[in-house]
Amino acid sequence: MSRAQFEERLFGVLRWVVIAFLAVITLAPFYYMLLLSVKPIDALLLDPGRLWVSAQEFTLSTYEEVLKPTSEGGQGFLGMLSNSALASIGAVVLTMLAAIPGSYAVSRLRFFGGRHLSALFLAVYLFPATLLAVPLFVMFARMGLQGSLVGLAIVYIAQTVPVSIYMMRNYFATIPYSIEEAAALDGCSRLQTIRKVVLPLAAPSLMATGLYIFMIAWNEFLFALLFLAATPENWTVSLGLQQLANGIEVSKTVLMAGSVVLTIPVVVLFLAAERLLTEGLTSGADKS
């Protein structure tokens, strides 16, 4: 066996070992969380280390308690799911409305400081979110938007617009300028060119960016706590999960059920848009 053949086989085996290792450390916590969510609390206390659940022990009462409205003795996660969806979708729409023209301007227009503008956008993340939290809270309280999902969606723009512009500008830069010139020769204005030519070509990048924004807004906790703490009817799932974690009378199996409810929508959405997400995130890397 030659050295090249030996190295090829060795790295072929190591590749699958690494893949299996990463899969285990990634899926094992989620599996254990899912396992605890369908196990009664007494079975968990008797044998917390058992990694399976019998047919006699299997129960969905934890999910019933999590999703049932608080008026019926449940935790009200169904309403919180709706609140999280509204805030996340609102954040996606508002961010895209601001980031699409911004990223197009950075990638196409020539102006002073344009080369360094993308770095400045990412520099926002050098500062902790708590620096933005207090002034935003004061400003939105004076505007009467404190405690509303609309205000929360607007607040999320401060977190999502910079990274959205950075992600999409790379894709816009790969679209040949000759296509826009041809559209201009056909009588299209700049806005018509963006709407009819650029945006359809940039659909993978828009999908990837929108999904990324949705995941940020769905899992965000600090701003949701700050703006919605006084209005429990508008709480998001992340706030409800924190309430379960701090509740002494709430069993850990119910807490795990709430964690699954928080995680499943994002996982399903990610799997549904995996192809467009991968294409959108890797686009713009090849500059040849």
Coordinates of C-alpha atoms in Angstrom, one line a residue:
M1 CA 0.0 0.0 0.0
S2 CA 1.4 3.4 -1.0
R3 CA 1.6 6.3 1.3
A4 CA -1.1 8.2 -0.7
Q5 CA -3.5 5.3 -0.4
F6 CA -2.7 4.9 3.3
E7 CA -3.4 8.6 3.9
E8 CA -6.6 8.5 1.9
R9 CA -8.0 5.6 3.9
L10 CA -6.8 7.1 7.2
F11 CA -8.4 10.4 6.6
G12 CA -11.5 8.7 5.2
V13 CA -11.9 6.9 8.5
L14 CA -11.0 9.9 10.7
R15 CA -13.6 12.0 8.8
W16 CA -16.4 9.7 9.8
V17 CA -15.1 9.5 13.4
V18 CA -15.1 13.3 13.6
I19 CA -18.6 13.5 12.1
A20 CA -19.9 10.8 14.5
F21 CA -18.3 12.6 17.5
L22 CA -19.8 16.0 16.5
A23 CA -23.2 14.4 15.9
V24 CA -23.1 12.8 19.4
I25 CA -22.2 15.9 21.3
T26 CA -24.7 17.9 19.3
L27 CA -27.7 15.5 19.5
A28 CA -27.1 13.9 22.9
P29 CA -28.3 17.0 24.9
F30 CA -31.4 17.4 22.7
Y31 CA -32.1 13.7 23.0
Y32 CA -31.9 13.8 26.8
M33 CA -34.1 16.9 26.9
L34 CA -36.7 15.2 24.7
L35 CA -36.5 12.0 26.9
L36 CA -37.1 13.9 30.1
S37 CA -40.1 15.8 28.6
V38 CA -42.0 12.5 28.0
K39 CA -41.1 10.9 31.3
P40 CA -43.1 11.3 34.6
I41 CA -41.3 13.0 37.4
D42 CA -41.4 10.0 39.7
A43 CA -39.6 7.8 37.1
L44 CA -37.0 10.5 36.7
L45 CA -36.4 10.8 40.4
L46 CA -36.0 7.0 40.7
D47 CA -33.5 6.6 37.9
P48 CA -32.3 10.0 36.5
G49 CA -29.5 8.4 34.4
R50 CA -31.6 6.0 32.4
L51 CA -31.4 6.9 28.7
W52 CA -34.7 5.4 27.6
V53 CA -38.4 5.5 28.5
S54 CA -40.7 2.5 28.6
A55 CA -44.1 2.4 27.0
Q56 CA -45.7 2.4 30.5
E57 CA -43.8 5.5 31.5
F58 CA -44.3 7.5 28.3
T59 CA -46.5 10.5 28.8
L60 CA -47.5 13.7 27.0
S61 CA -49.0 15.3 30.1
T62 CA -46.0 17.6 30.4
Y63 CA -46.7 19.1 27.0
E64 CA -50.4 19.4 27.9
E65 CA -49.5 21.3 31.0
V66 CA -47.0 23.6 29.1
L67 CA -49.4 24.4 26.3
K68 CA -52.6 24.8 28.4
P69 CA -53.7 28.4 29.1
T70 CA -52.9 29.7 32.6
S71 CA -56.6 30.2 33.2
E72 CA -56.9 26.4 33.0
G73 CA -54.0 25.7 35.3
G74 CA -51.3 25.4 32.6
Q75 CA -48.3 27.4 31.7
G76 CA -49.7 29.2 28.7
F77 CA -47.0 28.5 26.2
L78 CA -49.4 28.4 23.3
G79 CA -50.0 32.1 23.6
M80 CA -46.3 32.7 24.2
L81 CA -45.6 30.9 20.9
S82 CA -47.9 33.2 19.1
N83 CA -46.2 36.2 20.7
S84 CA -42.8 35.0 19.8
A85 CA -43.9 34.3 16.2
L86 CA -45.4 37.8 15.9
A87 CA -42.3 39.5 17.3
S88 CA -39.9 37.4 15.3
I89 CA -41.8 37.8 12.0
G90 CA -42.1 41.6 12.7
A91 CA -38.4 41.8 13.3
V92 CA -37.7 40.0 10.0
V93 CA -39.9 42.3 8.0
L94 CA -38.7 45.5 9.6
T95 CA -35.0 44.4 9.4
M96 CA -35.3 43.4 5.7
L97 CA -37.0 46.7 4.8
A98 CA -34.0 48.5 6.3
A99 CA -31.2 46.1 5.4
I100 CA -32.0 45.5 1.7
P101 CA -31.6 49.1 0.5
G102 CA -28.7 49.5 3.0
S103 CA -26.7 46.5 1.7
Y104 CA -27.4 47.4 -1.9
A105 CA -26.1 50.9 -1.3
V106 CA -23.0 49.6 0.4
S107 CA -22.3 47.1 -2.4
R108 CA -23.1 49.3 -5.4
L109 CA -22.8 53.0 -4.6
R110 CA -19.5 54.7 -4.3
F111 CA -19.1 57.2 -1.4
F112 CA -16.6 58.3 1.2
G113 CA -15.9 55.6 3.8
G114 CA -17.8 52.9 1.9
R115 CA -14.9 50.4 2.2
H116 CA -14.9 50.7 6.0
L117 CA -18.6 50.9 6.5
S118 CA -19.2 47.1 6.7
A119 CA -16.5 46.8 9.5
L120 CA -18.3 49.6 11.3
F121 CA -21.6 47.7 11.1
L122 CA -20.0 44.7 12.7
A123 CA -18.3 46.9 15.3
V124 CA -21.7 47.2 16.9
Y125 CA -21.3 43.7 18.3
L126 CA -18.1 44.8 20.2
F127 CA -20.4 46.5 22.7
P128 CA -22.6 44.5 25.1
A129 CA -26.3 44.6 24.6
T130 CA -26.9 46.1 28.0
L131 CA -25.4 49.4 26.7
L132 CA -28.3 49.7 24.3
A133 CA -30.9 48.3 26.7
V134 CA -31.3 51.3 29.0
P135 CA -31.5 54.1 26.5
L136 CA -33.8 52.1 24.3
F137 CA -36.0 51.3 27.3
V138 CA -36.2 55.0 28.3
M139 CA -37.0 56.1 24.7
F140 CA -39.6 53.5 24.1
A141 CA -41.2 54.1 27.5
R142 CA -41.7 57.8 26.5
M143 CA -43.1 56.7 23.1
G144 CA -45.6 54.5 24.9
L145 CA -44.3 51.3 23.2
Q146 CA -43.1 49.7 26.4
G147 CA -44.7 46.3 26.9
S148 CA -45.9 45.9 23.3
L149 CA -44.8 43.3 20.7
V150 CA -44.5 46.1 18.1
G151 CA -42.0 47.9 20.3
L152 CA -40.0 44.7 20.9
A153 CA -39.9 44.0 17.1
I154 CA -38.5 47.5 16.5
V155 CA -35.9 47.1 19.2
Y156 CA -34.6 43.9 17.6
I157 CA -33.6 46.0 14.6
A158 CA -30.7 47.3 16.6
Q159 CA -29.3 43.8 16.8
T160 CA -30.2 42.5 13.4
V161 CA -29.7 45.3 10.9
P162 CA -25.8 45.4 11.1
V163 CA -25.3 41.7 10.5
S164 CA -28.0 41.6 7.9
I165 CA -26.3 44.3 5.8
Y166 CA -23.0 42.6 6.2
M167 CA -24.4 39.2 5.0
M168 CA -26.4 40.6 2.0
R169 CA -23.8 43.0 0.7
N170 CA -21.5 40.1 -0.2
Y171 CA -24.2 38.5 -2.3
F172 CA -25.2 41.8 -4.0
A173 CA -21.6 42.3 -5.0
T174 CA -21.6 39.0 -6.9
I175 CA -24.5 40.0 -9.1
P176 CA -23.1 41.3 -12.4
Y177 CA -23.5 45.0 -12.9
S178 CA -24.2 44.4 -16.6
I179 CA -27.6 43.0 -15.7
E180 CA -28.6 46.2 -14.0
E181 CA -27.3 48.2 -16.9
A182 CA -29.4 46.1 -19.3
A183 CA -32.4 46.8 -17.1
A184 CA -31.7 50.5 -17.1
L185 CA -31.5 50.4 -21.0
D186 CA -35.0 48.8 -20.9
G187 CA -36.3 51.8 -19.0
C188 CA -36.2 50.5 -15.4
S189 CA -35.5 53.0 -12.7
R190 CA -33.1 52.1 -9.8
L191 CA -36.0 51.0 -7.6
Q192 CA -37.5 48.9 -10.4
T193 CA -34.2 47.3 -11.1
I194 CA -33.8 46.3 -7.5
R195 CA -37.4 45.0 -7.3
K196 CA -37.5 43.1 -10.6
V197 CA -33.9 42.1 -11.2
V198 CA -31.7 42.2 -8.1
L199 CA -34.1 40.8 -5.4
P200 CA -35.1 37.7 -7.5
L201 CA -31.5 36.9 -8.1
A202 CA -30.7 37.4 -4.4
A203 CA -33.5 35.2 -3.1
P204 CA -31.1 32.6 -1.4
S205 CA -29.3 35.4 0.5
L206 CA -32.6 37.0 1.5
M207 CA -33.8 33.6 2.8
A208 CA -30.7 32.9 4.7
T209 CA -30.7 36.4 6.3
G210 CA -34.4 36.2 7.1
L211 CA -33.9 32.9 8.8
Y212 CA -30.9 34.2 10.8
I213 CA -32.9 37.2 11.9
F214 CA -35.8 35.0 12.9
M215 CA -33.6 32.8 15.1
I216 CA -32.0 35.8 16.8
A217 CA -35.5 37.3 17.6
W218 CA -37.0 33.9 18.6
N219 CA -34.3 33.1 21.2
E220 CA -33.6 36.6 22.5
F221 CA -34.2 37.1 26.2
L222 CA -32.7 40.4 27.5
F223 CA -34.8 42.9 25.6
A224 CA -37.9 40.7 25.9
L225 CA -37.4 40.7 29.7
L226 CA -36.8 44.4 29.8
F227 CA -39.7 45.5 27.7
L228 CA -42.3 42.8 28.4
A229 CA -41.8 42.0 32.1
A230 CA -44.8 44.1 33.2
T231 CA -47.2 42.6 30.6
P232 CA -47.3 38.8 31.1
E233 CA -50.0 38.5 28.3
N234 CA -47.3 39.6 25.8
W235 CA -44.5 37.3 27.1
T236 CA -42.5 35.4 24.6
V237 CA -41.4 31.8 24.9
S238 CA -38.0 32.6 26.2
L239 CA -39.6 34.5 29.1
G240 CA -42.0 31.7 29.8
L241 CA -39.1 29.2 29.9
Q242 CA -37.2 31.4 32.4
Q243 CA -40.3 31.5 34.5
L244 CA -40.5 27.7 34.5
A245 CA -36.8 27.5 35.4
N246 CA -37.3 29.7 38.4
G247 CA -40.5 28.0 39.6
I248 CA -40.1 25.8 42.6
E249 CA -43.4 24.0 42.1
V250 CA -42.7 23.2 38.4
S251 CA -41.1 19.8 37.8
K252 CA -38.0 19.5 35.6
T253 CA -40.0 17.3 33.1
V254 CA -42.3 20.2 32.5
L255 CA -39.3 22.5 32.1
M256 CA -37.8 20.1 29.5
A257 CA -41.2 20.1 27.7
G258 CA -41.1 23.9 27.5
S259 CA -37.5 23.7 26.2
V260 CA -38.6 21.3 23.4
V261 CA -41.5 23.6 22.5
L262 CA -39.0 26.5 22.3
T263 CA -36.6 24.6 20.1
I264 CA -38.8 22.6 17.7
P265 CA -40.1 25.6 15.6
V266 CA -36.6 26.8 14.8
V267 CA -35.3 23.3 14.0
V268 CA -38.2 22.6 11.7
L269 CA -37.8 26.0 10.0
F270 CA -34.0 25.4 9.6
L271 CA -34.5 22.0 8.1
A272 CA -37.1 23.3 5.7
A273 CA -34.9 26.1 4.4
E274 CA -31.5 24.3 4.7
R275 CA -30.7 24.4 1.0
L276 CA -31.4 28.1 0.6
L277 CA -29.7 28.8 3.9
T278 CA -26.5 27.0 2.8
E279 CA -26.5 28.6 -0.6
G280 CA -27.1 32.1 0.9
L281 CA -24.4 31.9 3.5
T282 CA -21.7 30.6 1.1
S283 CA -22.6 32.9 -1.7
G284 CA -20.1 35.7 -2.4
A285 CA -17.2 33.6 -1.1
D286 CA -15.8 33.0 -4.6
K287 CA -14.4 36.2 -6.0
S288 CA -13.0 34.6 -9.2

